Amino acid sequence: METKTEIIAVGSELLLGQIANTNAQFLSAKLAELGVNVYYHTVVGDNQERLLQAIQTAEKRANIIIFTGGLGPTKDDLTKETLAKALGTELVTDDDAMQYIEDYYERTKRTMSENNKKQALVLQGSKVLKNEYGMAPGMALKKNETIYMMFPGPPSELQPMFTNHGRKYLLEALGEQDKIISRVLRFFGIGESQLETEIDDLIDNQSNPTIAPLAGDGEVTLRLTAKHSEETTAIQLLNETESKIRERAGEYLYGYDQSTIMQELVNVLIKEERTIASAESLTGGLFAEQMTAVKGTSAVLKGGIVCYASEVKEKQLKVKKETLEKDGAVSDQCAKELAENVREIMDSEIGIGFTGEAGPEPMEDKPVGTVYIGIALKGKETKTFLLNLAGSRDSIRKRSVKYGCYYLMKLLNEKS
């Protein structure tokens, strides 16, 4: 069955910009893992007439329609009532859901208002999806060759409901027998357009596995998804496609799935039993902060110094006065001395230094986005790297940290 999915998010608060539609993002990602195609996202306010119109439109172009929100106890929670009207079916009380709600109020020693009983109403003949983290159950129903699914709006309820119950129902309803295996390849140092150019023919000819590029946070990811009745064969298909991609862009591949470039760097440092220290002007401690968020960092991180002011660079990090006067704080030479001196001060094997101009105004006649990174490896010549980045102040700082990780891993790989 070719899947054409539409996700309809219900709630005026979404249209008013009071909350973001993270449910559609979550569901799209999870459906992609299953090889289920999402073609449309729709957002509708708490209005029955407009919701009916959205349902009628969705039925003309999708065979899976997933609703989020509008299952609560108040008058503006209209999703299941509207869908029941559209399908010409009745709402009935689900005894298990009703008992769960009553037990909740008894357990919390609160009085249940009459409108809470509304949450136990479900579409007649539907599969009830248990809500382990709230009161309103979800529902799933197949009618006229279309699958309808309803989930509560709070992400803390929707996400486990889909993972624990909705996913299984969907696969069974689709009669899916193939094993669906996904693998995410993570790249840094290459833009989305350049990566797509390198593998353009693979994307154009994709069938199984599929290849889905995604850019974000200065990185690019490729999601590979393979289907086969045998899991080992699906994995082999992924391996073959990854091998072709590695031939074109392997130098930029740093990790898989939910890993980060900082996690991968820490793993390398732990494996090689190397210690590191940081001197941070531009990044203001962001490199050390992100490193300490990774498990096992205590074995490799000696410490860091935030050296925003020039006097701190000179007095604490021993950057030469003539360097600051002649070359400036935002310079190749300053980054070099920051890396070398913090390595000596902290008695570590690696020193990394960041200096630059993140904006909003230029400094020392250097344009915003000018970044210098110095990396000092014990017993090796210190390397410096110049970046010319664009974007917001926050984006420049975050990308500078990632580039620091990327360049350091490249240097360590060259040695190994």
PDB file of N, CA, C and O in Angstrom, residues 320-329:
ATOM      1  N   LYS A 320      51.492  37.314  24.464  1.00  0.00           N
ATOM      2  CA  LYS A 320      52.463  38.401  24.442  1.00  0.00           C
ATOM      3  C   LYS A 320      51.764  39.744  24.206  1.00  0.00           C
ATOM      4  O   LYS A 320      50.861  39.859  23.373  1.00  0.00           O
ATOM      5  N   LYS A 321      52.244  40.755  24.929  1.00  0.00           N
ATOM      6  CA  LYS A 321      51.683  42.091  24.784  1.00  0.00           C
ATOM      7  C   LYS A 321      51.843  42.585  23.356  1.00  0.00           C
ATOM      8  O   LYS A 321      50.948  43.218  22.787  1.00  0.00           O
ATOM      9  N   GLU A 322      52.994  42.285  22.756  1.00  0.00           N
ATOM     10  CA  GLU A 322      53.248  42.737  21.387  1.00  0.00           C
ATOM     11  C   GLU A 322      52.302  42.058  20.396  1.00  0.00           C
ATOM     12  O   GLU A 322      51.948  42.634  19.369  1.00  0.00           O
ATOM     13  N   THR A 323      51.872  40.822  20.715  1.00  0.00           N
ATOM     14  CA  THR A 323      50.896  40.138  19.859  1.00  0.00           C
ATOM     15  C   THR A 323      49.576  40.887  19.870  1.00  0.00           C
ATOM     16  O   THR A 323      48.966  41.132  18.828  1.00  0.00           O
ATOM     17  N   LEU A 324      49.136  41.269  21.073  1.00  0.00           N
ATOM     18  CA  LEU A 324      47.861  41.973  21.203  1.00  0.00           C
ATOM     19  C   LEU A 324      47.922  43.356  20.562  1.00  0.00           C
ATOM     20  O   LEU A 324      46.929  43.827  19.989  1.00  0.00           O
ATOM     21  N   GLU A 325      49.073  44.002  20.660  1.00  0.00           N
ATOM     22  CA  GLU A 325      49.209  45.349  20.098  1.00  0.00           C
ATOM     23  C   GLU A 325      49.420  45.325  18.593  1.00  0.00           C
ATOM     24  O   GLU A 325      48.861  46.147  17.861  1.00  0.00           O
ATOM     25  N   LYS A 326      50.219  44.389  18.122  1.00  0.00           N
ATOM     26  CA  LYS A 326      50.560  44.342  16.706  1.00  0.00           C
ATOM     27  C   LYS A 326      49.530  43.571  15.887  1.00  0.00           C
ATOM     28  O   LYS A 326      49.031  44.050  14.863  1.00  0.00           O
ATOM     29  N   ASP A 327      49.227  42.348  16.303  1.00  0.00           N
ATOM     30  CA  ASP A 327      48.309  41.492  15.549  1.00  0.00           C
ATOM     31  C   ASP A 327      46.858  41.641  15.980  1.00  0.00           C
ATOM     32  O   ASP A 327      45.942  41.420  15.194  1.00  0.00           O
ATOM     33  N   GLY A 328      46.665  41.953  17.261  1.00  0.00           N
ATOM     34  CA  GLY A 328      45.321  42.083  17.792  1.00  0.00           C
ATOM     35  C   GLY A 328      44.830  40.822  18.471  1.00  0.00           C
ATOM     36  O   GLY A 328      45.387  39.734  18.278  1.00  0.00           O
ATOM     37  N   ALA A 329      43.782  40.984  19.290  1.00  0.00           N
ATOM     38  CA  ALA A 329      43.203  39.828  19.989  1.00  0.00           C
ATOM     39  C   ALA A 329      42.523  38.875  19.013  1.00  0.00           C
ATOM     40  O   ALA A 329      42.452  37.671  19.255  1.00  0.00           O
TER      41      ALA A 329
END
